[in-house]
Amino acid sequence: VTDKKILIVDGSRVTQDHTIHLLEMMGAKQENIFGALNYPDSSLILDMEKPDIVITDYPLGNKTGIDLI
């Protein structure tokens, strides 16, 4: 995961922080990890950053993680 761009989508900032911490322990670089709290923000990051890996919660307001990917 050291050279991969990773998007974490979850409505809980605590869950995002824990996931980021685990990814960093696995060698991911902080500048390659992006977080979003909702569908609109995550969709924008997907378009702009083109992440290699997406970790998403299922419920994202009126959309789902499946809609996102």
PDB file of N, CA and C in Angstrom, residues 11-69:
ATOM      1  N   GLY A  11     -19.129   8.014   7.406  1.00  0.00           N
ATOM      2  CA  GLY A  11     -19.749   9.148   8.080  1.00  0.00           C
ATOM      3  C   GLY A  11     -19.196   9.412   9.467  1.00  0.00           C
ATOM      4  N   SER A  12     -18.381   8.502   9.964  1.00  0.00           N
ATOM      5  CA  SER A  12     -17.789   8.651  11.286  1.00  0.00           C
ATOM      6  C   SER A  12     -16.327   9.056  11.160  1.00  0.00           C
ATOM      7  N   ARG A  13     -16.000  10.221  11.670  1.00  0.00           N
ATOM      8  CA  ARG A  13     -14.614  10.694  11.647  1.00  0.00           C
ATOM      9  C   ARG A  13     -13.721   9.764  12.471  1.00  0.00           C
ATOM     10  N   VAL A  14     -14.254   9.208  13.552  1.00  0.00           N
ATOM     11  CA  VAL A  14     -13.482   8.289  14.398  1.00  0.00           C
ATOM     12  C   VAL A  14     -13.097   7.045  13.610  1.00  0.00           C
ATOM     13  N   THR A  15     -14.038   6.488  12.867  1.00  0.00           N
ATOM     14  CA  THR A  15     -13.753   5.307  12.043  1.00  0.00           C
ATOM     15  C   THR A  15     -12.706   5.639  10.988  1.00  0.00           C
ATOM     16  N   GLN A  16     -12.829   6.795  10.372  1.00  0.00           N
ATOM     17  CA  GLN A  16     -11.832   7.216   9.387  1.00  0.00           C
ATOM     18  C   GLN A  16     -10.451   7.318  10.021  1.00  0.00           C
ATOM     19  N   ASP A  17     -10.372   7.939  11.187  1.00  0.00           N
ATOM     20  CA  ASP A  17      -9.079   8.106  11.861  1.00  0.00           C
ATOM     21  C   ASP A  17      -8.444   6.766  12.203  1.00  0.00           C
ATOM     22  N   HIS A  18      -9.246   5.826  12.690  1.00  0.00           N
ATOM     23  CA  HIS A  18      -8.724   4.499  13.009  1.00  0.00           C
ATOM     24  C   HIS A  18      -8.226   3.784  11.758  1.00  0.00           C
ATOM     25  N   THR A  19      -8.980   3.894  10.691  1.00  0.00           N
ATOM     26  CA  THR A  19      -8.597   3.251   9.431  1.00  0.00           C
ATOM     27  C   THR A  19      -7.314   3.874   8.886  1.00  0.00           C
ATOM     28  N   ILE A  20      -7.215   5.184   8.942  1.00  0.00           N
ATOM     29  CA  ILE A  20      -5.996   5.874   8.494  1.00  0.00           C
ATOM     30  C   ILE A  20      -4.799   5.403   9.314  1.00  0.00           C
ATOM     31  N   HIS A  21      -4.968   5.304  10.617  1.00  0.00           N
ATOM     32  CA  HIS A  21      -3.882   4.856  11.490  1.00  0.00           C
ATOM     33  C   HIS A  21      -3.426   3.445  11.094  1.00  0.00           C
ATOM     34  N   LEU A  22      -4.370   2.542  10.867  1.00  0.00           N
ATOM     35  CA  LEU A  22      -4.018   1.181  10.453  1.00  0.00           C
ATOM     36  C   LEU A  22      -3.292   1.166   9.110  1.00  0.00           C
ATOM     37  N   LEU A  23      -3.765   1.966   8.170  1.00  0.00           N
ATOM     38  CA  LEU A  23      -3.115   2.027   6.856  1.00  0.00           C
ATOM     39  C   LEU A  23      -1.693   2.573   6.957  1.00  0.00           C
ATOM     40  N   GLU A  24      -1.502   3.578   7.804  1.00  0.00           N
ATOM     41  CA  GLU A  24      -0.161   4.125   7.998  1.00  0.00           C
ATOM     42  C   GLU A  24       0.764   3.093   8.644  1.00  0.00           C
ATOM     43  N   MET A  25       0.224   2.291   9.555  1.00  0.00           N
ATOM     44  CA  MET A  25       1.025   1.226  10.159  1.00  0.00           C
ATOM     45  C   MET A  25       1.423   0.169   9.113  1.00  0.00           C
ATOM     46  N   MET A  26       0.613   0.052   8.064  1.00  0.00           N
ATOM     47  CA  MET A  26       0.908  -0.893   6.983  1.00  0.00           C
ATOM     48  C   MET A  26       1.824  -0.283   5.924  1.00  0.00           C
ATOM     49  N   GLY A  27       2.188   0.993   6.085  1.00  0.00           N
ATOM     50  CA  GLY A  27       3.130   1.624   5.173  1.00  0.00           C
ATOM     51  C   GLY A  27       2.540   2.653   4.227  1.00  0.00           C
ATOM     52  N   ALA A  28       1.233   2.902   4.322  1.00  0.00           N
ATOM     53  CA  ALA A  28       0.621   3.918   3.453  1.00  0.00           C
ATOM     54  C   ALA A  28       1.130   5.300   3.852  1.00  0.00           C
ATOM     55  N   LYS A  29       1.319   6.149   2.859  1.00  0.00           N
ATOM     56  CA  LYS A  29       1.768   7.514   3.111  1.00  0.00           C
ATOM     57  C   LYS A  29       0.558   8.417   3.345  1.00  0.00           C
ATOM     58  N   GLN A  30       0.671   9.283   4.350  1.00  0.00           N
ATOM     59  CA  GLN A  30      -0.445  10.149   4.722  1.00  0.00           C
ATOM     60  C   GLN A  30      -0.932  10.998   3.540  1.00  0.00           C
ATOM     61  N   GLU A  31      -0.007  11.444   2.703  1.00  0.00           N
ATOM     62  CA  GLU A  31      -0.404  12.291   1.577  1.00  0.00           C
ATOM     63  C   GLU A  31      -1.172  11.523   0.501  1.00  0.00           C
ATOM     64  N   ASN A  32      -1.202  10.196   0.587  1.00  0.00           N
ATOM     65  CA  ASN A  32      -1.938   9.376  -0.379  1.00  0.00           C
ATOM     66  C   ASN A  32      -3.263   8.853   0.165  1.00  0.00           C
ATOM     67  N   ILE A  33      -3.629   9.291   1.368  1.00  0.00           N
ATOM     68  CA  ILE A  33      -4.875   8.847   1.984  1.00  0.00           C
ATOM     69  C   ILE A  33      -5.855  10.013   2.012  1.00  0.00           C
ATOM     70  N   PHE A  34      -7.052   9.773   1.489  1.00  0.00           N
ATOM     71  CA  PHE A  34      -8.080  10.806   1.417  1.00  0.00           C
ATOM     72  C   PHE A  34      -9.313  10.322   2.165  1.00  0.00           C
ATOM     73  N   GLY A  35      -9.987  11.220   2.853  1.00  0.00           N
ATOM     74  CA  GLY A  35     -11.185  10.869   3.592  1.00  0.00           C
ATOM     75  C   GLY A  35     -12.369  11.696   3.145  1.00  0.00           C
ATOM     76  N   ALA A  36     -13.535  11.058   3.169  1.00  0.00           N
ATOM     77  CA  ALA A  36     -14.782  11.749   2.852  1.00  0.00           C
ATOM     78  C   ALA A  36     -15.861  11.261   3.805  1.00  0.00           C
ATOM     79  N   LEU A  37     -16.736  12.172   4.209  1.00  0.00           N
ATOM     80  CA  LEU A  37     -17.808  11.831   5.131  1.00  0.00           C
ATOM     81  C   LEU A  37     -19.112  11.472   4.436  1.00  0.00           C
ATOM     82  N   ASN A  38     -19.218  11.776   3.141  1.00  0.00           N
ATOM     83  CA  ASN A  38     -20.491  11.573   2.456  1.00  0.00           C
ATOM     84  C   ASN A  38     -20.284  11.280   0.968  1.00  0.00           C
ATOM     85  N   TYR A  39     -21.379  10.971   0.307  1.00  0.00           N
ATOM     86  CA  TYR A  39     -21.323  10.611  -1.111  1.00  0.00           C
ATOM     87  C   TYR A  39     -20.825  11.750  -2.005  1.00  0.00           C
ATOM     88  N   PRO A  40     -21.371  12.964  -1.880  1.00  0.00           N
ATOM     89  CA  PRO A  40     -20.903  14.032  -2.779  1.00  0.00           C
ATOM     90  C   PRO A  40     -19.399  14.308  -2.668  1.00  0.00           C
ATOM     91  N   ASP A  41     -18.891  14.364  -1.442  1.00  0.00           N
ATOM     92  CA  ASP A  41     -17.461  14.620  -1.261  1.00  0.00           C
ATOM     93  C   ASP A  41     -16.621  13.470  -1.810  1.00  0.00           C
ATOM     94  N   SER A  42     -17.056  12.250  -1.561  1.00  0.00           N
ATOM     95  CA  SER A  42     -16.296  11.087  -2.033  1.00  0.00           C
ATOM     96  C   SER A  42     -16.305  11.007  -3.558  1.00  0.00           C
ATOM     97  N   SER A  43     -17.410  11.350  -4.176  1.00  0.00           N
ATOM     98  CA  SER A  43     -17.507  11.344  -5.633  1.00  0.00           C
ATOM     99  C   SER A  43     -16.534  12.354  -6.241  1.00  0.00           C
ATOM    100  N   LEU A  44     -16.434  13.513  -5.616  1.00  0.00           N
ATOM    101  CA  LEU A  44     -15.503  14.549  -6.074  1.00  0.00           C
ATOM    102  C   LEU A  44     -14.053  14.070  -5.953  1.00  0.00           C
ATOM    103  N   ILE A  45     -13.715  13.467  -4.824  1.00  0.00           N
ATOM    104  CA  ILE A  45     -12.355  12.959  -4.630  1.00  0.00           C
ATOM    105  C   ILE A  45     -12.041  11.850  -5.631  1.00  0.00           C
ATOM    106  N   LEU A  46     -13.012  10.981  -5.890  1.00  0.00           N
ATOM    107  CA  LEU A  46     -12.812   9.927  -6.898  1.00  0.00           C
ATOM    108  C   LEU A  46     -12.435  10.524  -8.245  1.00  0.00           C
ATOM    109  N   ASP A  47     -13.151  11.552  -8.649  1.00  0.00           N
ATOM    110  CA  ASP A  47     -12.883  12.193  -9.941  1.00  0.00           C
ATOM    111  C   ASP A  47     -11.537  12.906  -9.975  1.00  0.00           C
ATOM    112  N   MET A  48     -11.181  13.554  -8.873  1.00  0.00           N
ATOM    113  CA  MET A  48      -9.955  14.357  -8.851  1.00  0.00           C
ATOM    114  C   MET A  48      -8.692  13.526  -8.609  1.00  0.00           C
ATOM    115  N   GLU A  49      -8.753  12.589  -7.693  1.00  0.00           N
ATOM    116  CA  GLU A  49      -7.546  11.883  -7.252  1.00  0.00           C
ATOM    117  C   GLU A  49      -7.358  10.502  -7.886  1.00  0.00           C
ATOM    118  N   LYS A  50      -8.423   9.921  -8.416  1.00  0.00           N
ATOM    119  CA  LYS A  50      -8.356   8.588  -9.035  1.00  0.00           C
ATOM    120  C   LYS A  50      -7.671   7.577  -8.100  1.00  0.00           C
ATOM    121  N   PRO A  51      -8.262   7.331  -6.911  1.00  0.00           N
ATOM    122  CA  PRO A  51      -7.621   6.425  -5.963  1.00  0.00           C
ATOM    123  C   PRO A  51      -7.549   4.992  -6.490  1.00  0.00           C
ATOM    124  N   ASP A  52      -6.525   4.272  -6.034  1.00  0.00           N
ATOM    125  CA  ASP A  52      -6.353   2.871  -6.395  1.00  0.00           C
ATOM    126  C   ASP A  52      -7.235   1.969  -5.541  1.00  0.00           C
ATOM    127  N   ILE A  53      -7.492   2.397  -4.313  1.00  0.00           N
ATOM    128  CA  ILE A  53      -8.254   1.611  -3.348  1.00  0.00           C
ATOM    129  C   ILE A  53      -9.334   2.507  -2.737  1.00  0.00           C
ATOM    130  N   VAL A  54     -10.551   1.965  -2.643  1.00  0.00           N
ATOM    131  CA  VAL A  54     -11.648   2.677  -1.987  1.00  0.00           C
ATOM    132  C   VAL A  54     -12.174   1.792  -0.860  1.00  0.00           C
ATOM    133  N   ILE A  55     -12.181   2.333   0.352  1.00  0.00           N
ATOM    134  CA  ILE A  55     -12.761   1.660   1.510  1.00  0.00           C
ATOM    135  C   ILE A  55     -13.986   2.479   1.881  1.00  0.00           C
ATOM    136  N   THR A  56     -15.173   1.877   1.769  1.00  0.00           N
ATOM    137  CA  THR A  56     -16.387   2.655   1.977  1.00  0.00           C
ATOM    138  C   THR A  56     -17.383   1.959   2.895  1.00  0.00           C
ATOM    139  N   ASP A  57     -18.098   2.769   3.636  1.00  0.00           N
ATOM    140  CA  ASP A  57     -19.231   2.313   4.416  1.00  0.00           C
ATOM    141  C   ASP A  57     -20.365   2.049   3.419  1.00  0.00           C
ATOM    142  N   TYR A  58     -21.356   1.266   3.799  1.00  0.00           N
ATOM    143  CA  TYR A  58     -22.465   1.024   2.879  1.00  0.00           C
ATOM    144  C   TYR A  58     -23.447   2.195   2.845  1.00  0.00           C
ATOM    145  N   PRO A  59     -24.024   2.612   3.987  1.00  0.00           N
ATOM    146  CA  PRO A  59     -24.967   3.735   3.913  1.00  0.00           C
ATOM    147  C   PRO A  59     -24.230   5.069   3.788  1.00  0.00           C
ATOM    148  N   LEU A  60     -24.588   5.828   2.761  1.00  0.00           N
ATOM    149  CA  LEU A  60     -23.997   7.154   2.538  1.00  0.00           C
ATOM    150  C   LEU A  60     -25.116   8.164   2.285  1.00  0.00           C
ATOM    151  N   GLY A  61     -25.977   8.336   3.252  1.00  0.00           N
ATOM    152  CA  GLY A  61     -27.114   9.234   3.075  1.00  0.00           C
ATOM    153  C   GLY A  61     -28.140   8.593   2.166  1.00  0.00           C
ATOM    154  N   ASN A  62     -28.505   9.291   1.086  1.00  0.00           N
ATOM    155  CA  ASN A  62     -29.488   8.733   0.152  1.00  0.00           C
ATOM    156  C   ASN A  62     -28.833   7.862  -0.920  1.00  0.00           C
ATOM    157  N   LYS A  63     -27.544   7.643  -0.833  1.00  0.00           N
ATOM    158  CA  LYS A  63     -26.794   6.768  -1.737  1.00  0.00           C
ATOM    159  C   LYS A  63     -26.112   5.699  -0.911  1.00  0.00           C
ATOM    160  N   THR A  64     -25.441   4.767  -1.601  1.00  0.00           N
ATOM    161  CA  THR A  64     -24.728   3.699  -0.899  1.00  0.00           C
ATOM    162  C   THR A  64     -23.299   3.623  -1.397  1.00  0.00           C
ATOM    163  N   GLY A  65     -22.492   2.854  -0.694  1.00  0.00           N
ATOM    164  CA  GLY A  65     -21.133   2.602  -1.135  1.00  0.00           C
ATOM    165  C   GLY A  65     -21.097   1.915  -2.492  1.00  0.00           C
ATOM    166  N   ILE A  66     -22.105   1.089  -2.767  1.00  0.00           N
ATOM    167  CA  ILE A  66     -22.196   0.424  -4.071  1.00  0.00           C
ATOM    168  C   ILE A  66     -22.424   1.452  -5.169  1.00  0.00           C
ATOM    169  N   ASP A  67     -23.262   2.455  -4.931  1.00  0.00           N
ATOM    170  CA  ASP A  67     -23.480   3.527  -5.895  1.00  0.00           C
ATOM    171  C   ASP A  67     -22.164   4.247  -6.202  1.00  0.00           C
ATOM    172  N   LEU A  68     -21.349   4.382  -5.181  1.00  0.00           N
ATOM    173  CA  LEU A  68     -20.102   5.121  -5.316  1.00  0.00           C
ATOM    174  C   LEU A  68     -19.115   4.383  -6.229  1.00  0.00           C
ATOM    175  N   ILE A  69     -18.974   3.084  -6.007  1.00  0.00           N
ATOM    176  CA  ILE A  69     -17.975   2.338  -6.784  1.00  0.00           C
ATOM    177  C   ILE A  69     -18.587   1.777  -8.043  1.00  0.00           C
TER     178      ILE A  69
END
